[in-house]
Amino acid sequence: MKRSYLLIFLILLIGIIFIGRLFQLQIIDGSNYNPTKNSAVKIVYDYPERGHVFDRNGKLIVANQLSYDVMVTPKDVEPLDTLEFCSFLKIDTEDFKRRFAKAEKYARWLPSVFLKQLSKEDFAFLQEKLHKYKGFYIQKRIIRNYPEKSAANVVGYISEVNEYTARNSDDYEQGELIGSWGVEKQYEKILRGIKGKKHLKRNNLNKIIGSFKNGLYDTTALAGKDLTLTIDSDLQKYGELLMAGKRGGIVAIEPSSGEILALITAPSYDPNLMVGRKRKKQSSILFNDSINKPMIDRGLQASYAPGSPFKMINGLIGLQENVVDENFHVFCKNGYRYGRRKNAFMGCHCGIHGRPIKLKTAIAKSCNTYFATTYRKIIDKYETSAEGMDAWANHAKSFGLGDFLGYDLPSGQKGRIPDGKYYSDNYDFRWGATTTISNSIGQGEVETTPIQLANVTAAIANRGYFYTPHIVKKIDGENIDNENYTVPKKTTIDSQHFTPVVEAMYEVFKTGTGKYCQVKGIEICGKTGTVENFIRIDGKKTQLDDHSIFMAFAPRENPQIALAIFVENGGYGSTIAAPITSLMIEKYLNGKISKATKYRETKMFNTSLQKIYNKQIQKPDSLASGTK
């Protein structure tokens, strides 16, 4: 009797343990169950439509189009006629082996892309044949299309997820698409959306027999959100046309908001080259072009000596530090001597000799002597040169120089604003203002990017503050809500000091170096720059053609656009950079180019510097020293 009770007890105990374990597996641990590890489950992805991208005026600049990929799940593949299958796919057997080995290495039980982006004709043909080849199927996918064929550096591109990313991410599988540059990369999470998943159950013959667990693990695809950029597509394309045959960058900003109106790099390319089955070949050509470097965004990544436009900064610092005022003057004797050595002389081409030069005239005529004198006064005001350099650098950095600006694009350069520590670390001798005198005219160790100089221009246009430049205006129709872009940043310069500088920049167009680039009915304020350009060839400092630089904003009151332009080896600032700037201002403010300035447009369209570039191999951030 006791034995029978014991047997019943043991049976009940085993049953309770079994039921408890079953409850734990199915109910408690169900949420942690990973159906991708179940060989009886086939996963089919539903890829959502990626968010569209529009310019500030609602013009579609990034669209979607349907594509078809051949997918493979290696463990489902049965013996097949490889030659016949390869002929259908238009690949050879070696290519087949390589692709299949890659898929097996990734995961035998998970699907991955075997052959991407079939043509519509190939899709229609394969659709009838593919049932013979177990483990292979066609997956619809959304890929990109760029109808405006411009702004490649802005919109960026998408590319296949590589093996490393796939293995280290729960969100991506190998062969899927991901934003790899520009807006596509920066706003990937917003544009991508969320892919859907369907889990299908197989029987022991590997045939689909229905939904796995009644769709418990299935998810619905969620489309990506649309973006509205700050870019004016028409202005962007116009600037790219003006920069054809040239190298450099243009950045245009709306001063009242920090919105980037145009971000131009030259040379550029059609972003559609980065789409389709030939993308790998095309991207290889673009990335390996070591002469033209089209994949470098010169508006953000190229760091140049700013030249004479930097004189605005030094003039403002001099006023703020109270070492000069509007009536302070110098006499220019064809340059500025800053030491006893024969070469301790900075030449000047202002053309004003024998009469006093004040701030406004110094800016309008670009007098090196005036700004070298002012710079020296700033540094020498302090007990030590290092303290003077620190004070000077702090003022310059308040304009957004010497560091990343904080804009919403994934590339850039800090530029350089040297301080006392920089020189103490680099010089093993006692140094002073005369050692660093080239900073007074935007040379020496000073470097800025076009977007930084455009931001300086916006700060001057606003009389002392700026908004962080940014490229996205709206997300799904809602204005961006980011204090980094909506709260103004104040410079260290009091607002009253900007008045004489703005008046002087207006004089540049009235009587100075920009007078031949006036636009009727528009009051433009600007400053030309011509930077002598050197590189080292076999250790020897070699002079190349000058860089052409210009900064400007318009109108003078309530400015709507601020620009900076660098044209590599473009010569005098008034030769190429200034005409292009005035044309872009006229195009943006008036919507067209007048007959009176049409000749200027034609000239810029037809101006090519390719012969100069063919003679040299240079970096976009070439060593520059000296100014005109």
XYZ file of C-alpha atoms in Angstrom, residues 11-28:
18
model
C 4.113 10.571 -10.724
C 2.345 13.696 -9.426
C 5.675 15.345 -8.551
C 7.106 14.681 -11.999
C 3.915 16.024 -13.575
C 4.032 19.209 -11.490
C 7.703 19.763 -12.370
C 6.984 19.177 -16.056
C 3.999 21.556 -16.085
C 5.983 24.170 -14.140
C 8.887 23.958 -16.550
C 6.516 24.175 -19.512
C 4.867 27.247 -17.951
C 8.271 28.857 -17.443
C 9.373 28.216 -21.005
C 6.158 29.275 -22.722
C 4.857 32.020 -20.461
C 7.593 33.439 -18.249
